[in-house]
Amino acid sequence: SAAVNEQEGIELPIIMYHSILKSAKVQTKYIVTPEQFETDLKWIKDNGYTSIFMSDLISYVYDGTPLPEKPIIITFDDGYYNNLVYMYPLLVKYDMKAVVSIVGSYSEIFSNSKDLNPAYAHLTWENIKEMSESGYVEFQNHSYEMHSTEVRKGCKIKAHESYDSYKKVFCADVMKTQLLLTEKCAITPDTFTYPYGYICDESEELLKELGFKATLSCYEKLNYITRDKNCLYSLKRFNRDSTLSTERFMSKIK
Protein backbone atom coordinates (compact mmCIF):
# COMPACT_ATOMS: atom_id res chain seq x y z
CA SER A 1 0.00 0.00 0.00
CA ALA A 2 1.04 3.63 -0.44
CA ALA A 3 1.54 4.11 3.31
CA VAL A 4 4.08 1.30 3.45
CA ASN A 5 5.88 2.68 0.38
CA GLU A 6 6.07 6.12 1.89
CA GLN A 7 7.93 4.80 4.90
CA GLU A 8 10.17 2.51 2.91
CA GLY A 9 10.84 4.85 0.02
CA ILE A 10 10.58 4.40 -3.72
CA GLU A 11 13.13 3.26 -6.27
CA LEU A 12 14.08 5.87 -8.84
CA PRO A 13 16.36 5.19 -11.80
CA ILE A 14 17.98 8.24 -13.44
CA ILE A 15 19.59 7.90 -16.88
CA MET A 16 22.38 10.22 -18.01
CA TYR A 17 22.78 11.13 -21.68
CA HIS A 18 24.94 13.80 -23.29
CA SER A 19 24.98 14.10 -27.05
CA ILE A 20 22.78 12.65 -29.81
CA LEU A 21 24.30 12.43 -33.28
CA LYS A 22 23.27 10.60 -36.44
CA SER A 23 26.66 9.28 -37.47
CA ALA A 24 27.36 5.84 -36.04
CA LYS A 25 31.07 6.58 -36.57
CA VAL A 26 31.14 8.93 -33.60
CA GLN A 27 29.43 6.61 -31.14
CA THR A 28 31.18 6.65 -27.78
CA LYS A 29 30.21 6.08 -24.19
CA TYR A 30 28.68 9.56 -24.29
CA ILE A 31 27.07 9.87 -27.74
CA VAL A 32 23.97 7.93 -28.82
CA THR A 33 22.13 7.94 -32.15
CA PRO A 34 18.55 9.20 -32.53
CA GLU A 35 17.54 5.56 -33.20
CA GLN A 36 19.08 4.39 -29.93
CA PHE A 37 17.36 7.15 -28.00
CA GLU A 38 14.03 6.30 -29.61
CA THR A 39 14.47 2.61 -28.78
CA ASP A 40 15.26 3.63 -25.18
CA LEU A 41 12.10 5.75 -24.95
CA LYS A 42 9.99 2.88 -26.32
CA TRP A 43 11.51 0.52 -23.75
CA ILE A 44 10.84 2.98 -20.92
CA LYS A 45 7.22 3.34 -22.01
CA ASP A 46 6.65 -0.38 -22.67
CA ASN A 47 8.03 -1.23 -19.22
CA GLY A 48 5.55 1.01 -17.42
CA TYR A 49 7.86 3.87 -16.43
CA THR A 50 6.75 7.51 -16.44
CA SER A 51 9.37 10.21 -16.97
CA ILE A 52 9.32 13.06 -14.46
CA PHE A 53 11.16 16.34 -13.90
CA MET A 54 13.45 17.12 -10.99
CA SER A 55 10.78 19.58 -9.82
CA ASP A 56 8.26 16.69 -9.63
CA LEU A 57 10.70 14.72 -7.49
CA ILE A 58 11.38 17.71 -5.23
CA SER A 59 7.63 18.35 -4.83
CA TYR A 60 7.15 14.72 -3.76
CA VAL A 61 9.85 14.93 -1.09
CA TYR A 62 8.96 18.42 0.15
CA ASP A 63 5.17 18.50 -0.22
CA GLY A 64 4.04 14.92 -0.71
CA THR A 65 2.85 15.62 -4.27
CA PRO A 66 2.18 12.12 -5.65
CA LEU A 67 4.54 10.55 -8.18
CA PRO A 68 3.56 8.07 -10.91
CA GLU A 69 3.82 4.38 -10.08
CA LYS A 70 7.24 3.81 -11.71
CA PRO A 71 9.02 7.17 -12.00
CA ILE A 72 12.20 7.61 -14.03
CA ILE A 73 14.29 10.70 -14.82
CA ILE A 74 15.94 11.16 -18.21
CA THR A 75 18.84 13.63 -17.98
CA PHE A 76 21.05 15.26 -20.61
CA ASP A 77 24.27 16.97 -19.55
CA ASP A 78 26.02 19.98 -21.12
CA GLY A 79 23.13 21.36 -23.19
CA TYR A 80 24.19 20.36 -26.70
CA TYR A 81 22.32 21.91 -29.61
CA ASN A 82 21.74 18.38 -30.94
CA ASN A 83 19.37 17.86 -28.00
CA LEU A 84 17.00 20.28 -29.71
CA VAL A 85 17.52 18.72 -33.15
CA TYR A 86 17.14 15.03 -32.22
CA MET A 87 16.06 14.56 -28.62
CA TYR A 88 13.29 17.14 -28.40
CA PRO A 89 11.11 15.86 -31.31
CA LEU A 90 11.28 12.34 -29.84
CA LEU A 91 10.15 13.57 -26.42
CA VAL A 92 7.18 15.22 -28.10
CA LYS A 93 6.45 12.07 -30.14
CA TYR A 94 6.41 9.83 -27.03
CA ASP A 95 5.02 12.49 -24.69
CA MET A 96 7.96 12.21 -22.29
CA LYS A 97 10.01 14.60 -20.17
CA ALA A 98 13.75 15.21 -19.94
CA VAL A 99 16.02 17.32 -17.74
CA VAL A 100 18.84 19.22 -19.48
CA SER A 101 21.71 20.67 -17.42
CA ILE A 102 23.47 23.52 -19.18
CA VAL A 103 26.98 24.93 -18.87
CA GLY A 104 26.36 28.69 -18.82
CA SER A 105 29.52 29.75 -20.65
CA TYR A 106 28.82 27.34 -23.54
CA SER A 107 25.29 28.65 -24.06
CA GLU A 108 26.61 32.19 -23.89
CA ILE A 109 29.22 31.51 -26.59
CA PHE A 110 26.75 29.95 -29.03
CA SER A 111 24.03 32.51 -28.32
CA ASN A 112 26.54 35.09 -29.55
CA SER A 113 28.11 33.16 -32.44
CA LYS A 114 24.90 31.64 -33.87
CA ASP A 115 27.05 28.81 -35.27
CA LEU A 116 24.56 26.01 -34.71
CA ASN A 117 26.27 22.85 -35.90
CA PRO A 118 24.71 19.78 -34.17
CA ALA A 119 28.16 18.15 -33.97
CA TYR A 120 29.51 20.64 -31.44
CA ALA A 121 27.20 23.62 -30.79
CA HIS A 122 25.36 24.25 -27.53
CA LEU A 123 21.81 25.46 -26.96
CA THR A 124 21.25 29.22 -27.19
CA TRP A 125 19.11 31.16 -24.69
CA GLU A 126 16.39 31.26 -27.33
CA ASN A 127 16.52 27.47 -27.77
CA ILE A 128 16.38 26.97 -24.01
CA LYS A 129 13.39 29.28 -23.63
CA GLU A 130 11.52 27.53 -26.45
CA MET A 131 12.17 24.03 -25.09
CA SER A 132 11.36 25.06 -21.52
CA GLU A 133 8.05 26.62 -22.49
CA SER A 134 7.02 23.44 -24.32
CA GLY A 135 6.61 21.57 -21.02
CA TYR A 136 8.76 18.65 -22.25
CA VAL A 137 12.14 19.87 -21.02
CA GLU A 138 13.31 21.19 -17.66
CA PHE A 139 16.63 23.05 -17.41
CA GLN A 140 19.11 22.79 -14.56
CA ASN A 141 22.51 24.23 -13.63
CA HIS A 142 25.74 22.47 -14.71
CA SER A 143 28.09 25.35 -13.66
CA TYR A 144 29.17 28.42 -15.63
CA GLU A 145 32.72 27.49 -16.57
CA MET A 146 33.75 24.71 -14.21
CA HIS A 147 33.11 22.02 -16.81
CA SER A 148 36.81 21.38 -17.08
CA THR A 149 39.61 19.47 -15.40
CA GLU A 150 42.34 22.02 -16.20
CA VAL A 151 42.09 24.30 -13.17
CA ARG A 152 40.52 21.85 -10.73
CA LYS A 153 38.53 18.63 -10.98
CA GLY A 154 35.20 20.06 -12.13
CA CYS A 155 34.01 22.24 -9.26
CA LYS A 156 35.90 20.41 -6.52
CA ILE A 157 37.93 22.28 -3.91
CA LYS A 158 41.69 22.19 -4.63
CA ALA A 159 44.08 20.50 -2.23
CA HIS A 160 45.54 23.68 -0.70
CA GLU A 161 42.66 26.08 -1.30
CA SER A 162 41.19 27.95 1.63
CA TYR A 163 37.48 27.43 2.24
CA ASP A 164 36.79 31.15 1.89
CA SER A 165 38.52 31.49 -1.44
CA TYR A 166 36.82 28.31 -2.72
CA LYS A 167 33.43 29.55 -1.53
CA LYS A 168 33.88 32.81 -3.40
CA VAL A 169 34.93 31.19 -6.68
CA PHE A 170 32.41 28.35 -6.58
CA CYS A 171 29.38 30.43 -5.58
CA ALA A 172 30.19 33.12 -8.16
CA ASP A 173 30.40 30.47 -10.89
CA VAL A 174 27.17 28.68 -9.98
CA MET A 175 25.23 31.91 -9.54
CA LYS A 176 26.37 33.23 -12.91
CA THR A 177 24.51 30.42 -14.72
CA GLN A 178 21.61 30.82 -12.30
CA LEU A 179 21.27 34.53 -13.12
CA LEU A 180 21.70 34.05 -16.86
CA LEU A 181 18.92 31.45 -16.96
CA THR A 182 16.69 33.69 -14.86
CA GLU A 183 17.34 36.81 -16.95
CA LYS A 184 17.42 35.30 -20.43
CA CYS A 185 14.91 32.46 -20.09
CA ALA A 186 12.84 33.13 -16.94
CA ILE A 187 14.10 29.83 -15.46
CA THR A 188 15.45 29.36 -11.94
CA PRO A 189 17.08 25.93 -11.52
CA ASP A 190 16.61 24.07 -8.23
CA THR A 191 19.10 21.30 -9.07
CA PHE A 192 22.88 21.41 -9.60
CA THR A 193 24.52 18.78 -11.81
CA TYR A 194 28.16 18.16 -10.94
CA PRO A 195 30.60 18.54 -13.86
CA TYR A 196 32.19 15.09 -14.36
CA GLY A 197 30.49 14.04 -11.14
CA TYR A 198 33.28 15.55 -8.99
CA ILE A 199 31.71 16.25 -5.58
CA CYS A 200 33.19 17.52 -2.33
CA ASP A 201 31.57 18.14 1.06
CA GLU A 202 32.20 21.87 0.68
CA SER A 203 30.30 22.08 -2.62
CA GLU A 204 27.31 20.14 -1.26
CA GLU A 205 27.05 22.48 1.74
CA LEU A 206 27.41 25.63 -0.36
CA LEU A 207 24.76 24.48 -2.84
CA LYS A 208 22.35 23.92 0.05
CA GLU A 209 23.13 27.44 1.29
CA LEU A 210 22.47 28.81 -2.21
CA GLY A 211 19.03 27.20 -2.14
CA PHE A 212 19.57 24.19 -4.40
CA LYS A 213 17.23 21.41 -3.35
CA ALA A 214 18.95 18.57 -5.23
CA THR A 215 22.27 17.58 -6.82
CA LEU A 216 23.07 15.02 -9.52
CA SER A 217 26.18 12.85 -9.43
CA CYS A 218 27.63 10.26 -11.80
CA TYR A 219 27.63 7.27 -9.44
CA GLU A 220 25.79 4.40 -11.11
CA LYS A 221 23.11 3.04 -8.82
CA LEU A 222 19.35 3.14 -8.27
CA ASN A 223 18.15 5.93 -5.98
CA TYR A 224 16.01 5.32 -2.97
CA ILE A 225 13.63 8.23 -2.44
CA THR A 226 12.08 8.88 0.98
CA ARG A 227 10.49 11.98 2.45
CA ASP A 228 13.88 12.94 3.94
CA LYS A 229 15.17 16.01 2.04
CA ASN A 230 18.75 14.75 2.24
CA CYS A 231 17.93 11.90 -0.16
CA LEU A 232 17.82 14.51 -2.97
CA TYR A 233 21.56 15.26 -2.78
CA SER A 234 24.19 13.32 -4.74
CA LEU A 235 21.50 11.45 -6.68
CA LYS A 236 22.95 8.62 -8.74
CA ARG A 237 22.66 8.16 -12.51
CA PHE A 238 23.36 5.44 -15.07
CA ASN A 239 25.44 6.70 -17.99
CA ARG A 240 23.91 5.59 -21.30
CA ASP A 241 26.86 3.92 -22.97
CA SER A 242 25.97 3.65 -26.66
CA THR A 243 28.08 0.53 -27.11
CA LEU A 244 25.31 -1.37 -25.29
CA SER A 245 21.95 -2.36 -26.74
CA THR A 246 18.85 -0.85 -25.12
CA GLU A 247 17.97 -4.21 -23.50
CA ARG A 248 21.48 -4.66 -22.14
CA PHE A 249 21.69 -1.10 -20.78
CA MET A 250 18.20 -1.11 -19.28
CA SER A 251 18.88 -4.36 -17.42
CA LYS A 252 20.94 -2.17 -15.03
CA ILE A 253 17.92 -0.14 -13.94
CA LYS A 254 15.45 -2.95 -13.37
mmCIF file of C-alpha atoms in Angstrom:
data_model
loop_
_atom_site.group_PDB
_atom_site.id
_atom_site.type_symbol
_atom_site.label_atom_id
_atom_site.label_comp_id
_atom_site.label_asym_id
_atom_site.label_seq_id
_atom_site.Cartn_x
_atom_site.Cartn_y
_atom_site.Cartn_z
ATOM 1 C CA SER A 1 0.000 0.000 0.000
ATOM 2 C CA ALA A 2 1.043 3.630 -0.436
ATOM 3 C CA ALA A 3 1.540 4.106 3.309
ATOM 4 C CA VAL A 4 4.083 1.300 3.451
ATOM 5 C CA ASN A 5 5.883 2.682 0.385
ATOM 6 C CA GLU A 6 6.067 6.120 1.886
ATOM 7 C CA GLN A 7 7.926 4.797 4.896
ATOM 8 C CA GLU A 8 10.173 2.510 2.913
ATOM 9 C CA GLY A 9 10.843 4.846 0.021
ATOM 10 C CA ILE A 10 10.580 4.405 -3.724
ATOM 11 C CA GLU A 11 13.134 3.260 -6.270
ATOM 12 C CA LEU A 12 14.081 5.874 -8.836
ATOM 13 C CA PRO A 13 16.362 5.194 -11.796
ATOM 14 C CA ILE A 14 17.983 8.236 -13.440
ATOM 15 C CA ILE A 15 19.588 7.905 -16.879
ATOM 16 C CA MET A 16 22.385 10.220 -18.011
ATOM 17 C CA TYR A 17 22.781 11.127 -21.676
ATOM 18 C CA HIS A 18 24.938 13.800 -23.293
ATOM 19 C CA SER A 19 24.978 14.102 -27.048
ATOM 20 C CA ILE A 20 22.775 12.649 -29.809
ATOM 21 C CA LEU A 21 24.301 12.426 -33.284
ATOM 22 C CA LYS A 22 23.268 10.601 -36.436
ATOM 23 C CA SER A 23 26.655 9.283 -37.472
ATOM 24 C CA ALA A 24 27.357 5.838 -36.040
ATOM 25 C CA LYS A 25 31.068 6.579 -36.570
ATOM 26 C CA VAL A 26 31.141 8.925 -33.604
ATOM 27 C CA GLN A 27 29.426 6.607 -31.140
ATOM 28 C CA THR A 28 31.180 6.649 -27.782
ATOM 29 C CA LYS A 29 30.208 6.078 -24.189
ATOM 30 C CA TYR A 30 28.680 9.562 -24.295
ATOM 31 C CA ILE A 31 27.072 9.870 -27.744
ATOM 32 C CA VAL A 32 23.973 7.933 -28.822
ATOM 33 C CA THR A 33 22.129 7.936 -32.152
ATOM 34 C CA PRO A 34 18.547 9.199 -32.528
ATOM 35 C CA GLU A 35 17.540 5.557 -33.203
ATOM 36 C CA GLN A 36 19.079 4.389 -29.934
ATOM 37 C CA PHE A 37 17.363 7.152 -28.005
ATOM 38 C CA GLU A 38 14.027 6.304 -29.610
ATOM 39 C CA THR A 39 14.470 2.611 -28.776
ATOM 40 C CA ASP A 40 15.256 3.626 -25.182
ATOM 41 C CA LEU A 41 12.098 5.747 -24.954
ATOM 42 C CA LYS A 42 9.987 2.884 -26.317
ATOM 43 C CA TRP A 43 11.506 0.519 -23.751
ATOM 44 C CA ILE A 44 10.843 2.977 -20.919
ATOM 45 C CA LYS A 45 7.218 3.340 -22.009
ATOM 46 C CA ASP A 46 6.654 -0.377 -22.665
ATOM 47 C CA ASN A 47 8.025 -1.226 -19.225
ATOM 48 C CA GLY A 48 5.554 1.011 -17.416
ATOM 49 C CA TYR A 49 7.860 3.870 -16.433
ATOM 50 C CA THR A 50 6.751 7.507 -16.444
ATOM 51 C CA SER A 51 9.375 10.206 -16.966
ATOM 52 C CA ILE A 52 9.320 13.056 -14.461
ATOM 53 C CA PHE A 53 11.156 16.340 -13.903
ATOM 54 C CA MET A 54 13.448 17.120 -10.986
ATOM 55 C CA SER A 55 10.779 19.579 -9.820
ATOM 56 C CA ASP A 56 8.256 16.688 -9.631
ATOM 57 C CA LEU A 57 10.696 14.725 -7.492
ATOM 58 C CA ILE A 58 11.378 17.713 -5.233
ATOM 59 C CA SER A 59 7.634 18.350 -4.828
ATOM 60 C CA TYR A 60 7.154 14.724 -3.765
ATOM 61 C CA VAL A 61 9.854 14.925 -1.091
ATOM 62 C CA TYR A 62 8.961 18.417 0.149
ATOM 63 C CA ASP A 63 5.166 18.499 -0.216
ATOM 64 C CA GLY A 64 4.042 14.918 -0.712
ATOM 65 C CA THR A 65 2.849 15.621 -4.266
ATOM 66 C CA PRO A 66 2.182 12.125 -5.655
ATOM 67 C CA LEU A 67 4.545 10.548 -8.176
ATOM 68 C CA PRO A 68 3.558 8.072 -10.905
ATOM 69 C CA GLU A 69 3.818 4.375 -10.083
ATOM 70 C CA LYS A 70 7.244 3.814 -11.709
ATOM 71 C CA PRO A 71 9.015 7.168 -11.996
ATOM 72 C CA ILE A 72 12.197 7.614 -14.033
ATOM 73 C CA ILE A 73 14.286 10.699 -14.824
ATOM 74 C CA ILE A 74 15.936 11.164 -18.210
ATOM 75 C CA THR A 75 18.836 13.631 -17.976
ATOM 76 C CA PHE A 76 21.048 15.258 -20.614
ATOM 77 C CA ASP A 77 24.266 16.967 -19.546
ATOM 78 C CA ASP A 78 26.023 19.983 -21.125
ATOM 79 C CA GLY A 79 23.125 21.360 -23.190
ATOM 80 C CA TYR A 80 24.191 20.361 -26.696
ATOM 81 C CA TYR A 81 22.318 21.909 -29.611
ATOM 82 C CA ASN A 82 21.740 18.377 -30.945
ATOM 83 C CA ASN A 83 19.371 17.855 -27.996
ATOM 84 C CA LEU A 84 17.001 20.279 -29.715
ATOM 85 C CA VAL A 85 17.516 18.718 -33.145
ATOM 86 C CA TYR A 86 17.143 15.031 -32.223
ATOM 87 C CA MET A 87 16.057 14.559 -28.617
ATOM 88 C CA TYR A 88 13.286 17.143 -28.398
ATOM 89 C CA PRO A 89 11.111 15.862 -31.305
ATOM 90 C CA LEU A 90 11.277 12.341 -29.839
ATOM 91 C CA LEU A 91 10.152 13.570 -26.421
ATOM 92 C CA VAL A 92 7.181 15.222 -28.099
ATOM 93 C CA LYS A 93 6.453 12.070 -30.137
ATOM 94 C CA TYR A 94 6.405 9.835 -27.033
ATOM 95 C CA ASP A 95 5.023 12.493 -24.689
ATOM 96 C CA MET A 96 7.959 12.215 -22.290
ATOM 97 C CA LYS A 97 10.010 14.599 -20.166
ATOM 98 C CA ALA A 98 13.751 15.209 -19.940
ATOM 99 C CA VAL A 99 16.023 17.317 -17.741
ATOM 100 C CA VAL A 100 18.842 19.216 -19.479
ATOM 101 C CA SER A 101 21.705 20.674 -17.424
ATOM 102 C CA ILE A 102 23.469 23.521 -19.180
ATOM 103 C CA VAL A 103 26.985 24.926 -18.867
ATOM 104 C CA GLY A 104 26.358 28.686 -18.819
ATOM 105 C CA SER A 105 29.521 29.752 -20.649
ATOM 106 C CA TYR A 106 28.822 27.341 -23.544
ATOM 107 C CA SER A 107 25.291 28.649 -24.059
ATOM 108 C CA GLU A 108 26.612 32.190 -23.891
ATOM 109 C CA ILE A 109 29.224 31.513 -26.594
ATOM 110 C CA PHE A 110 26.747 29.955 -29.031
ATOM 111 C CA SER A 111 24.031 32.513 -28.318
ATOM 112 C CA ASN A 112 26.540 35.093 -29.553
ATOM 113 C CA SER A 113 28.109 33.160 -32.437
ATOM 114 C CA LYS A 114 24.895 31.638 -33.866
ATOM 115 C CA ASP A 115 27.054 28.812 -35.267
ATOM 116 C CA LEU A 116 24.563 26.007 -34.710
ATOM 117 C CA ASN A 117 26.266 22.847 -35.903
ATOM 118 C CA PRO A 118 24.712 19.779 -34.170
ATOM 119 C CA ALA A 119 28.156 18.150 -33.969
ATOM 120 C CA TYR A 120 29.512 20.644 -31.442
ATOM 121 C CA ALA A 121 27.202 23.618 -30.788
ATOM 122 C CA HIS A 122 25.362 24.249 -27.530
ATOM 123 C CA LEU A 123 21.813 25.464 -26.963
ATOM 124 C CA THR A 124 21.246 29.224 -27.190
ATOM 125 C CA TRP A 125 19.112 31.159 -24.688
ATOM 126 C CA GLU A 126 16.395 31.262 -27.334
ATOM 127 C CA ASN A 127 16.518 27.468 -27.771
ATOM 128 C CA ILE A 128 16.384 26.969 -24.011
ATOM 129 C CA LYS A 129 13.395 29.282 -23.632
ATOM 130 C CA GLU A 130 11.515 27.532 -26.445
ATOM 131 C CA MET A 131 12.172 24.025 -25.085
ATOM 132 C CA SER A 132 11.356 25.060 -21.522
ATOM 133 C CA GLU A 133 8.052 26.623 -22.492
ATOM 134 C CA SER A 134 7.023 23.437 -24.322
ATOM 135 C CA GLY A 135 6.612 21.570 -21.023
ATOM 136 C CA TYR A 136 8.758 18.652 -22.251
ATOM 137 C CA VAL A 137 12.145 19.874 -21.024
ATOM 138 C CA GLU A 138 13.306 21.192 -17.665
ATOM 139 C CA PHE A 139 16.629 23.050 -17.407
ATOM 140 C CA GLN A 140 19.108 22.790 -14.559
ATOM 141 C CA ASN A 141 22.513 24.227 -13.632
ATOM 142 C CA HIS A 142 25.738 22.469 -14.708
ATOM 143 C CA SER A 143 28.085 25.350 -13.664
ATOM 144 C CA TYR A 144 29.175 28.422 -15.629
ATOM 145 C CA GLU A 145 32.723 27.490 -16.570
ATOM 146 C CA MET A 146 33.747 24.713 -14.207
ATOM 147 C CA HIS A 147 33.109 22.022 -16.812
ATOM 148 C CA SER A 148 36.811 21.377 -17.083
ATOM 149 C CA THR A 149 39.608 19.474 -15.405
ATOM 150 C CA GLU A 150 42.336 22.018 -16.202
ATOM 151 C CA VAL A 151 42.088 24.296 -13.169
ATOM 152 C CA ARG A 152 40.518 21.846 -10.735
ATOM 153 C CA LYS A 153 38.534 18.627 -10.984
ATOM 154 C CA GLY A 154 35.199 20.060 -12.126
ATOM 155 C CA CYS A 155 34.011 22.237 -9.263
ATOM 156 C CA LYS A 156 35.896 20.405 -6.521
ATOM 157 C CA ILE A 157 37.930 22.285 -3.906
ATOM 158 C CA LYS A 158 41.689 22.194 -4.635
ATOM 159 C CA ALA A 159 44.080 20.499 -2.230
ATOM 160 C CA HIS A 160 45.536 23.679 -0.701
ATOM 161 C CA GLU A 161 42.656 26.075 -1.304
ATOM 162 C CA SER A 162 41.190 27.947 1.632
ATOM 163 C CA TYR A 163 37.479 27.430 2.241
ATOM 164 C CA ASP A 164 36.795 31.151 1.893
ATOM 165 C CA SER A 165 38.520 31.488 -1.444
ATOM 166 C CA TYR A 166 36.816 28.314 -2.721
ATOM 167 C CA LYS A 167 33.434 29.551 -1.526
ATOM 168 C CA LYS A 168 33.882 32.806 -3.404
ATOM 169 C CA VAL A 169 34.929 31.195 -6.685
ATOM 170 C CA PHE A 170 32.408 28.351 -6.577
ATOM 171 C CA CYS A 171 29.378 30.433 -5.580
ATOM 172 C CA ALA A 172 30.186 33.118 -8.165
ATOM 173 C CA ASP A 173 30.405 30.470 -10.892
ATOM 174 C CA VAL A 174 27.166 28.678 -9.978
ATOM 175 C CA MET A 175 25.226 31.911 -9.540
ATOM 176 C CA LYS A 176 26.365 33.229 -12.911
ATOM 177 C CA THR A 177 24.508 30.418 -14.719
ATOM 178 C CA GLN A 178 21.612 30.822 -12.295
ATOM 179 C CA LEU A 179 21.269 34.528 -13.116
ATOM 180 C CA LEU A 180 21.702 34.045 -16.864
ATOM 181 C CA LEU A 181 18.920 31.452 -16.956
ATOM 182 C CA THR A 182 16.691 33.694 -14.858
ATOM 183 C CA GLU A 183 17.338 36.811 -16.949
ATOM 184 C CA LYS A 184 17.419 35.300 -20.432
ATOM 185 C CA CYS A 185 14.912 32.462 -20.085
ATOM 186 C CA ALA A 186 12.842 33.135 -16.935
ATOM 187 C CA ILE A 187 14.095 29.833 -15.463
ATOM 188 C CA THR A 188 15.454 29.364 -11.939
ATOM 189 C CA PRO A 189 17.076 25.935 -11.519
ATOM 190 C CA ASP A 190 16.615 24.071 -8.234
ATOM 191 C CA THR A 191 19.104 21.300 -9.073
ATOM 192 C CA PHE A 192 22.877 21.408 -9.602
ATOM 193 C CA THR A 193 24.520 18.777 -11.812
ATOM 194 C CA TYR A 194 28.164 18.162 -10.942
ATOM 195 C CA PRO A 195 30.604 18.543 -13.862
ATOM 196 C CA TYR A 196 32.189 15.093 -14.361
ATOM 197 C CA GLY A 197 30.492 14.036 -11.143
ATOM 198 C CA TYR A 198 33.277 15.550 -8.991
ATOM 199 C CA ILE A 199 31.711 16.253 -5.584
ATOM 200 C CA CYS A 200 33.191 17.520 -2.334
ATOM 201 C CA ASP A 201 31.570 18.138 1.062
ATOM 202 C CA GLU A 202 32.196 21.870 0.679
ATOM 203 C CA SER A 203 30.298 22.081 -2.617
ATOM 204 C CA GLU A 204 27.306 20.136 -1.262
ATOM 205 C CA GLU A 205 27.055 22.475 1.744
ATOM 206 C CA LEU A 206 27.409 25.629 -0.358
ATOM 207 C CA LEU A 207 24.759 24.480 -2.843
ATOM 208 C CA LYS A 208 22.351 23.919 0.051
ATOM 209 C CA GLU A 209 23.126 27.442 1.294
ATOM 210 C CA LEU A 210 22.471 28.809 -2.209
ATOM 211 C CA GLY A 211 19.032 27.202 -2.145
ATOM 212 C CA PHE A 212 19.566 24.194 -4.403
ATOM 213 C CA LYS A 213 17.234 21.405 -3.355
ATOM 214 C CA ALA A 214 18.952 18.569 -5.227
ATOM 215 C CA THR A 215 22.266 17.583 -6.817
ATOM 216 C CA LEU A 216 23.068 15.023 -9.516
ATOM 217 C CA SER A 217 26.180 12.850 -9.428
ATOM 218 C CA CYS A 218 27.634 10.257 -11.802
ATOM 219 C CA TYR A 219 27.627 7.275 -9.438
ATOM 220 C CA GLU A 220 25.787 4.395 -11.112
ATOM 221 C CA LYS A 221 23.108 3.044 -8.817
ATOM 222 C CA LEU A 222 19.355 3.145 -8.271
ATOM 223 C CA ASN A 223 18.152 5.932 -5.984
ATOM 224 C CA TYR A 224 16.008 5.319 -2.974
ATOM 225 C CA ILE A 225 13.631 8.226 -2.437
ATOM 226 C CA THR A 226 12.083 8.876 0.977
ATOM 227 C CA ARG A 227 10.495 11.985 2.445
ATOM 228 C CA ASP A 228 13.878 12.940 3.937
ATOM 229 C CA LYS A 229 15.166 16.010 2.040
ATOM 230 C CA ASN A 230 18.752 14.747 2.239
ATOM 231 C CA CYS A 231 17.931 11.903 -0.159
ATOM 232 C CA LEU A 232 17.815 14.510 -2.971
ATOM 233 C CA TYR A 233 21.557 15.263 -2.777
ATOM 234 C CA SER A 234 24.186 13.319 -4.744
ATOM 235 C CA LEU A 235 21.499 11.455 -6.685
ATOM 236 C CA LYS A 236 22.947 8.620 -8.740
ATOM 237 C CA ARG A 237 22.656 8.159 -12.513
ATOM 238 C CA PHE A 238 23.360 5.437 -15.071
ATOM 239 C CA ASN A 239 25.438 6.702 -17.994
ATOM 240 C CA ARG A 240 23.908 5.585 -21.303
ATOM 241 C CA ASP A 241 26.859 3.919 -22.970
ATOM 242 C CA SER A 242 25.974 3.655 -26.662
ATOM 243 C CA THR A 243 28.080 0.531 -27.112
ATOM 244 C CA LEU A 244 25.307 -1.370 -25.290
ATOM 245 C CA SER A 245 21.948 -2.363 -26.745
ATOM 246 C CA THR A 246 18.852 -0.850 -25.124
ATOM 247 C CA GLU A 247 17.973 -4.214 -23.499
ATOM 248 C CA ARG A 248 21.482 -4.655 -22.138
ATOM 249 C CA PHE A 249 21.693 -1.103 -20.783
ATOM 250 C CA MET A 250 18.203 -1.112 -19.281
ATOM 251 C CA SER A 251 18.879 -4.357 -17.417
ATOM 252 C CA LYS A 252 20.935 -2.168 -15.033
ATOM 253 C CA ILE A 253 17.920 -0.136 -13.936
ATOM 254 C CA LYS A 254 15.447 -2.949 -13.373
#
